[in-house]
């Protein structure tokens, strides 16, 4: 097979994802390390304040992962053994694993076939007397349809905890995610839109949830180490609950502060890449571009293509191999949870139990989309996709 002239030969694989960190982050970490204060302290406070201001929420609590944030959020609303939490199978395991950690059951509701967000209209029939919360995931950075979700939740007396790992900055009807449900959980993992290496944030407007998550994120102690340090000579504390060890370090927060400041610039860049991909792939019958509004509400954490398998002679796995052969890193979001051995065996799921998630899974692949990509990188991805389609169309 001879590649078309547009296919430049890359010397090295374009990574599927990479953070954009530079001198600002290096300086911030250096300053933090030089200060001698490495654990939770002033930098975390500064990061939380900046985050609350950027999102427009009353309370922001920095933690060491989105997984920790989700665990704390569910604990704060009182999820316990025997309870149920409704979520999507089209997500990362952390979303459902934290439900299991609390002895509760994740109840999957299928996703919509186009957006792959939780199907709001399918939720109500799965609510039982045991349901404590609905846990929507803003897939790829596109907001779930929150109005019907909130309406069902209020009417049936359950809480809404959002997995916003992809959703900074995401808007729903003009409002930023983080100001909508009862508690919202963000991720600052290395590949996410804003990073601290590892980290997360809990956003809420509810004073009681803010207080409970703050208590539980650091050993359930009545005052954290930072406050004790502030009041020199005060060694006393009370353990009010067997809390967790989920605090973020100042070193991580130091990276997060300049990252957050650049969040809108990163977003503009990802939007531009998404637009370029959409334009380049618009006329191809073999692939479908992501369902997305034309405004700036989508955070574009992921760019997920769907293959029209009937129009191709290769399947999704082979398509990915072809792209990797052309030096383009690719991923799949997600392998639906109900086909993962743990959830499958524990709850006896068959692949067809969630046909939209399973159907999408066989067709989806995620292309690189991150602020660090150059225009040349973007064109290389496009050329590799076009070349693969060209070589393998029916
Ligand atoms: C990344 C991710 C998480 C977990 O985030 P961590 O900060 O790594 O704990 C949870 N949910 C979704 C949908 C994710 O993509």
Coordinates of C-alpha atoms and ligand atoms in Angstrom, one line a residue:
X1 CA 0.0 0.0 0.0
X2 CA 1.5 3.4 -1.0
X3 CA 0.5 6.2 1.3
X4 CA -0.8 9.4 -0.4
X5 CA 1.5 12.4 -0.5
X6 CA -0.3 14.1 2.3
X7 CA 0.9 11.3 4.7
X8 CA 4.1 12.7 6.2
X9 CA 6.2 10.0 7.8
X10 CA 6.5 10.8 11.5
X11 CA 9.6 9.6 13.2
X12 CA 8.0 9.0 16.5
X13 CA 4.6 8.1 17.8
X14 CA 2.3 11.0 18.6
X15 CA 1.3 10.3 22.2
X16 CA -2.5 9.9 22.7
X17 CA -2.3 12.5 25.5
X18 CA 0.2 14.7 27.1
X19 CA 0.1 17.6 29.6
X20 CA 1.1 21.1 28.6
X21 CA 3.4 22.2 31.4
X22 CA 6.2 24.8 31.2
X23 CA 8.3 27.3 33.0
X24 CA 5.4 28.6 35.1
X25 CA 4.7 25.2 36.6
X26 CA 8.5 24.5 37.1
X27 CA 8.8 27.9 38.9
X28 CA 5.8 27.2 41.1
X29 CA 7.0 23.8 42.1
X30 CA 10.5 25.1 42.8
X31 CA 9.2 27.9 45.0
X32 CA 7.0 25.4 46.8
X33 CA 9.9 23.0 47.5
X34 CA 12.2 25.8 48.5
X35 CA 9.6 27.0 51.0
X36 CA 10.0 23.7 52.9
X37 CA 6.2 23.2 53.1
X38 CA 5.4 20.1 51.0
X39 CA 2.1 18.8 52.4
X40 CA -1.3 20.5 52.4
X41 CA -0.9 24.2 53.2
X42 CA -1.1 27.7 51.7
X43 CA -0.8 26.5 48.1
X44 CA -3.8 24.2 48.5
X45 CA -5.8 27.0 50.0
X46 CA -4.9 29.3 47.1
X47 CA -5.7 26.6 44.6
X48 CA -9.1 26.0 46.2
X49 CA -9.9 29.7 46.2
X50 CA -8.9 30.2 42.6
X51 CA -11.0 27.1 41.6
X52 CA -14.1 28.3 43.5
X53 CA -13.8 31.7 41.8
X54 CA -13.2 30.2 38.3
X55 CA -16.2 27.8 38.6
X56 CA -18.5 30.1 40.7
X57 CA -19.2 27.5 43.4
X58 CA -19.3 28.3 47.1
X59 CA -17.0 25.6 48.3
X60 CA -14.0 23.9 46.6
X61 CA -12.0 21.1 48.4
X62 CA -8.8 19.9 46.8
X63 CA -8.2 16.1 47.1
X64 CA -5.6 13.8 45.6
X65 CA -7.8 12.3 42.9
X66 CA -11.3 12.5 41.3
X67 CA -11.8 8.9 42.6
X68 CA -11.3 10.3 46.1
X69 CA -13.6 13.2 45.4
X70 CA -16.3 10.8 44.2
X71 CA -15.8 8.5 47.3
X72 CA -16.1 11.5 49.6
X73 CA -19.1 12.9 47.8
X74 CA -21.1 9.7 48.1
X75 CA -20.0 9.3 51.7
X76 CA -21.2 12.9 52.5
X77 CA -24.7 12.2 51.1
X78 CA -24.9 9.1 53.2
X79 CA -24.5 6.3 50.7
X80 CA -24.0 3.0 52.6
X81 CA -24.4 -0.7 52.5
X82 CA -27.5 -1.9 50.5
X83 CA -27.9 1.5 48.8
X84 CA -28.0 2.0 45.0
X85 CA -26.4 4.7 42.8
X86 CA -27.5 5.2 39.2
X87 CA -24.7 5.7 36.7
X88 CA -23.6 5.0 33.1
X89 CA -21.7 1.9 32.0
X90 CA -19.9 4.2 29.6
X91 CA -17.3 5.4 32.1
X92 CA -14.1 4.7 33.8
X93 CA -14.1 2.1 36.6
X94 CA -13.6 4.7 39.3
X95 CA -17.1 6.1 38.9
X96 CA -18.6 2.7 39.9
X97 CA -15.8 1.4 42.1
X98 CA -16.4 4.1 44.7
X99 CA -20.0 3.0 45.0
X100 CA -18.7 -0.5 45.7
X101 CA -16.3 0.9 48.3
X102 CA -19.3 2.1 50.3
X103 CA -21.0 -1.3 50.1
X104 CA -23.6 0.0 47.7
X105 CA -24.6 -1.1 44.2
X106 CA -23.9 0.8 41.0
X107 CA -27.1 0.5 38.9
X108 CA -26.3 1.1 35.3
X109 CA -28.6 3.0 32.9
X110 CA -27.6 2.8 29.3
X111 CA -26.1 5.8 27.6
X112 CA -27.5 7.7 24.6
X113 CA -26.1 6.3 21.4
X114 CA -25.0 9.7 20.0
X115 CA -23.5 11.6 22.9
X116 CA -22.8 8.5 25.0
X117 CA -24.1 10.5 28.0
X118 CA -26.4 9.0 30.6
X119 CA -29.9 8.7 29.0
X120 CA -31.9 11.0 31.3
X121 CA -35.3 9.6 30.2
X122 CA -34.2 6.0 31.1
X123 CA -33.3 6.8 34.7
X124 CA -36.6 7.0 36.4
X125 CA -37.6 3.4 35.8
X126 CA -34.4 2.3 37.6
X127 CA -35.1 4.3 40.7
X128 CA -36.0 2.1 43.7
X129 CA -36.5 2.7 47.5
X130 CA -32.7 2.0 47.8
X131 CA -31.6 4.7 45.3
X132 CA -29.6 7.4 47.0
X133 CA -28.0 9.3 44.0
X134 CA -27.8 9.7 40.3
X135 CA -24.2 9.9 39.2
X136 CA -24.0 11.4 35.6
X137 CA -20.7 11.4 33.8
X138 CA -20.1 14.3 31.4
X139 CA -18.7 12.1 28.7
X140 CA -15.7 13.6 26.7
X141 CA -16.6 17.0 28.2
X142 CA -20.1 17.4 26.9
X143 CA -22.7 18.1 29.6
X144 CA -25.4 15.6 30.3
X145 CA -29.0 16.8 30.0
X146 CA -29.1 18.0 33.6
X147 CA -32.6 19.6 33.7
X148 CA -34.5 16.3 33.5
X149 CA -31.9 14.6 35.8
X150 CA -32.3 17.3 38.4
X151 CA -36.1 17.2 38.1
X152 CA -36.2 13.4 38.6
X153 CA -33.8 13.6 41.5
X154 CA -35.7 16.3 43.3
X155 CA -39.0 14.6 42.8
X156 CA -37.8 11.2 43.9
X157 CA -35.7 12.6 46.8
X158 CA -32.2 11.5 45.5
X159 CA -29.0 13.5 45.2
X160 CA -27.1 14.3 42.0
X161 CA -23.3 13.8 42.2
X162 CA -21.5 14.6 39.0
X163 CA -18.4 12.9 37.6
X164 CA -16.8 15.9 35.9
X165 CA -13.4 14.3 35.3
X166 CA -13.7 15.5 31.6
X167 CA -15.7 18.6 32.2
X168 CA -13.5 21.6 32.8
X169 CA -14.7 23.9 31.4
X170 CA -18.1 22.5 30.4
X171 CA -21.3 24.5 30.3
X172 CA -24.9 23.3 30.4
X173 CA -27.4 26.0 29.3
X174 CA -24.7 28.6 30.0
X175 CA -23.9 27.4 33.5
X176 CA -20.5 26.0 34.3
X177 CA -20.5 22.3 35.4
X178 CA -19.6 22.5 39.1
X179 CA -22.5 24.8 39.9
X180 CA -25.4 22.5 38.9
X181 CA -25.8 19.2 40.9
X182 CA -25.4 18.7 44.7
X183 CA -21.7 17.8 44.5
X184 CA -19.4 17.8 41.5
X185 CA -16.1 16.0 41.2
X186 CA -13.2 17.0 39.0
X187 CA -9.9 15.2 38.0
X188 CA -6.4 16.7 37.7
X189 CA -4.9 13.4 36.5
X190 CA -1.9 13.9 34.1
X191 CA -4.0 13.6 30.9
X192 CA -7.0 15.7 32.0
X193 CA -7.7 19.2 30.8
X194 CA -6.1 20.8 33.9
X195 CA -3.5 18.8 35.8
X196 CA -1.7 18.6 39.0
X197 CA -0.1 15.2 38.1
X198 CA -2.6 13.5 40.4
X199 CA -5.4 15.4 42.0
X200 CA -9.0 16.2 42.1
X201 CA -11.5 18.8 43.4
X202 CA -14.9 18.7 45.1
X203 CA -17.3 21.6 44.2
X204 CA -20.5 22.2 46.1
X205 CA -22.7 25.0 47.2
X206 CA -24.0 23.0 50.2
X207 CA -22.4 24.0 53.5
X208 CA -23.0 20.6 55.2
X209 CA -21.5 18.6 52.3
X210 CA -18.5 20.9 52.3
X211 CA -18.0 20.4 56.0
X212 CA -18.4 16.6 55.8
X213 CA -16.1 16.1 52.8
X214 CA -13.5 18.4 54.4
X215 CA -13.7 16.4 57.7
X216 CA -13.4 13.1 55.9
X217 CA -10.7 14.0 53.5
X218 CA -8.1 14.1 56.2
X219 CA -8.6 11.4 58.8
X220 CA -11.9 12.7 60.2
X221 CA -9.8 15.0 62.4
X222 CA -11.5 18.2 63.7
X223 CA -8.6 20.4 62.5
X224 CA -6.1 19.7 59.7
X225 CA -2.4 19.7 60.0
X226 CA -2.1 23.1 58.4
X227 CA -4.3 24.8 61.0
X228 CA -2.4 23.1 63.8
X229 CA 0.8 24.4 62.3
X230 CA -0.7 27.9 62.1
X231 CA -1.5 27.9 65.8
X232 CA 2.0 27.2 67.1
X233 CA 2.0 25.1 70.2
X234 CA -1.5 23.7 69.6
X235 CA -1.2 20.0 69.5
X236 CA -4.7 19.0 70.2
X237 CA -7.2 17.5 67.8
X238 CA -10.4 15.4 67.9
X239 CA -11.2 12.4 65.7
X240 CA -14.8 12.7 64.8
X241 CA -15.0 9.9 62.3
X242 CA -12.6 7.3 60.7
X243 CA -11.7 9.5 57.8
X244 CA -9.6 9.0 54.7
X245 CA -6.2 10.2 53.6
X246 CA -7.3 12.1 50.5
X247 CA -5.6 15.5 50.9
X248 CA -3.7 17.2 48.1
X249 CA -0.1 18.3 48.6
X250 CA 1.1 21.9 48.2
X251 CA 3.6 20.6 45.5
X252 CA 0.6 19.4 43.4
X253 CA -1.5 22.5 44.1
X254 CA 1.5 24.6 43.0
X255 CA 1.2 23.0 39.5
X256 CA -2.6 23.4 39.5
X257 CA -2.6 27.2 40.1
X258 CA -0.9 28.1 36.8
X259 CA -2.7 25.3 35.0
X260 CA -6.1 26.7 36.1
X261 CA -5.0 30.1 34.9
X262 CA -4.4 28.7 31.4
X263 CA -7.6 26.6 31.4
X264 CA -9.3 28.9 28.9
X265 CA -6.3 29.0 26.6
X266 CA -6.1 25.2 26.6
X267 CA -9.8 25.0 25.9
X268 CA -9.6 27.3 22.9
X269 CA -6.8 25.1 21.5
X270 CA -8.8 21.9 22.0
X271 CA -11.8 23.5 20.4
X272 CA -9.8 24.6 17.4
X273 CA -8.5 21.0 17.0
X274 CA -12.0 19.6 17.3
X275 CA -13.2 22.0 14.6
X276 CA -10.4 21.1 12.3
X277 CA -11.1 17.3 12.8
X278 CA -14.8 17.9 12.2
X279 CA -14.1 19.8 9.0
X280 CA -11.6 17.2 7.7
X281 CA -13.9 14.2 8.4
X282 CA -17.3 15.8 7.6
X283 CA -17.7 14.2 4.2
X284 CA -16.5 10.7 5.0
X285 CA -19.3 8.1 5.0
X286 CA -17.0 5.7 6.8
X287 CA -16.6 7.7 10.1
X288 CA -18.9 9.8 12.2
X289 CA -17.7 12.8 14.1
X290 CA -18.8 13.4 17.7
X291 CA -22.2 14.7 18.3
X292 CA -21.6 18.2 19.7
X293 CA -23.1 21.7 19.7
X294 CA -21.3 24.4 17.8
X295 CA -20.8 26.7 20.8
X296 CA -18.1 26.7 23.5
X297 CA -20.0 24.5 26.0
X298 CA -18.1 21.3 25.2
X299 CA -14.8 20.9 27.1
X300 CA -13.3 18.7 24.3
X301 CA -11.4 16.5 26.7
X302 CA -11.9 13.6 24.2
X303 CA -12.5 13.5 20.5
X304 CA -14.4 10.2 19.9
X305 CA -14.9 9.0 16.4
X306 CA -17.4 6.3 15.5
X307 CA -16.6 4.0 12.6
X308 CA -19.4 3.0 10.2
X309 CA -18.3 -0.6 10.2
X310 CA -20.5 -1.5 7.2
X311 CA -18.6 0.9 5.1
X312 CA -15.2 -0.5 6.1
X313 CA -13.3 -3.8 5.5
X314 CA -11.6 -3.6 8.9
X315 CA -13.0 -3.4 12.4
X316 CA -12.2 -0.9 15.2
X317 CA -9.2 -2.8 16.6
X318 CA -7.7 -3.1 13.1
X319 CA -8.4 0.6 12.5
X320 CA -6.5 1.5 15.6
X321 CA -3.6 -0.7 14.6
X322 CA -3.5 1.1 11.3
X323 CA -3.3 4.5 13.0
X324 CA -0.6 3.3 15.4
X325 CA 1.3 2.0 12.4
X326 CA 1.1 5.6 11.1
X327 CA 2.6 6.8 14.4
X328 CA -0.7 8.1 15.9
X329 CA -1.5 7.2 19.5
X330 CA -5.1 6.3 19.9
X331 CA -7.3 5.1 22.8
X332 CA -10.9 3.8 23.5
X333 CA -13.3 5.5 25.9
X334 CA -14.5 3.4 27.3
X335 CA -14.7 -0.3 27.6
X336 CA -18.2 -0.4 29.1
X337 CA -18.1 -1.4 32.7
X338 CA -20.8 -4.1 32.3
X339 CA -18.4 -6.2 30.1
X340 CA -15.5 -5.8 32.6
X341 CA -15.0 -9.1 34.4
X342 CA -15.7 -7.7 37.9
X343 CA -19.0 -6.0 37.1
X344 CA -20.0 -8.7 34.6
X345 CA -19.5 -11.5 37.0
X346 CA -20.8 -9.8 40.1
X347 CA -24.1 -8.7 38.5
X348 CA -24.4 -11.3 35.8
X349 CA -24.5 -8.8 32.9
X350 CA -24.5 -9.8 29.2
X351 CA -23.0 -7.5 26.7
X352 CA -26.5 -6.8 25.2
X353 CA -27.9 -5.6 28.5
X354 CA -26.8 -2.1 27.6
X355 CA -27.0 -2.1 23.9
X356 CA -26.1 1.5 23.3
X357 CA -22.9 1.3 25.3
X358 CA -22.0 -2.0 23.9
X359 CA -22.9 -1.0 20.3
X360 CA -20.8 2.2 20.6
X361 CA -17.9 0.3 22.1
X362 CA -17.4 -1.7 19.0
X363 CA -17.2 1.4 16.8
X364 CA -15.4 4.1 18.9
X365 CA -11.9 5.3 19.0
X366 CA -10.4 8.5 20.6
X367 CA -8.0 10.7 18.7
X368 CA -5.4 12.8 20.3
X369 CA -6.7 16.2 21.3
X370 CA -4.7 18.3 23.7
X371 CA -3.2 21.8 23.9
X372 CA 0.4 20.7 23.4
X373 CA -0.4 19.4 19.9
X374 CA 1.1 21.4 17.1
X375 CA -0.8 22.2 13.8
X376 CA 1.5 19.6 12.2
X377 CA 0.5 17.0 14.7
X378 CA -3.2 17.7 14.0
X379 CA -2.6 17.4 10.3
X380 CA -0.7 14.1 10.8
X381 CA -3.7 12.7 12.7
X382 CA -6.0 13.8 9.9
X383 CA -3.8 12.4 7.2
X384 CA -3.5 9.0 9.0
X385 CA -7.2 8.7 9.4
X386 CA -7.9 9.7 5.8
X387 CA -5.2 7.3 4.6
X388 CA -6.6 4.4 6.7
X389 CA -10.2 5.0 5.4
X390 CA -8.9 5.3 1.9
X391 CA -7.0 2.0 2.1
X392 CA -9.8 0.0 3.8
X393 CA -13.2 1.3 2.6
X394 CA -15.5 -1.2 1.2
Ligands
LIG1 C1 -10.1 10.0 34.9 C2 -11.4 9.7 35.3 C3 -11.8 9.5 36.6 C4 -10.7 9.3 37.7 O1 -10.0 10.4 37.9 P1 -8.7 10.3 38.9 O2 -8.3 11.7 39.2 O3 -7.6 9.6 38.1 O4 -9.1 9.6 40.1 C5 -13.1 9.3 37.0 N1 -14.0 9.3 36.0 C6 -13.8 9.5 34.7 C7 -14.9 9.5 33.7 C8 -12.4 9.7 34.3 O5 -12.2 9.8 33.0

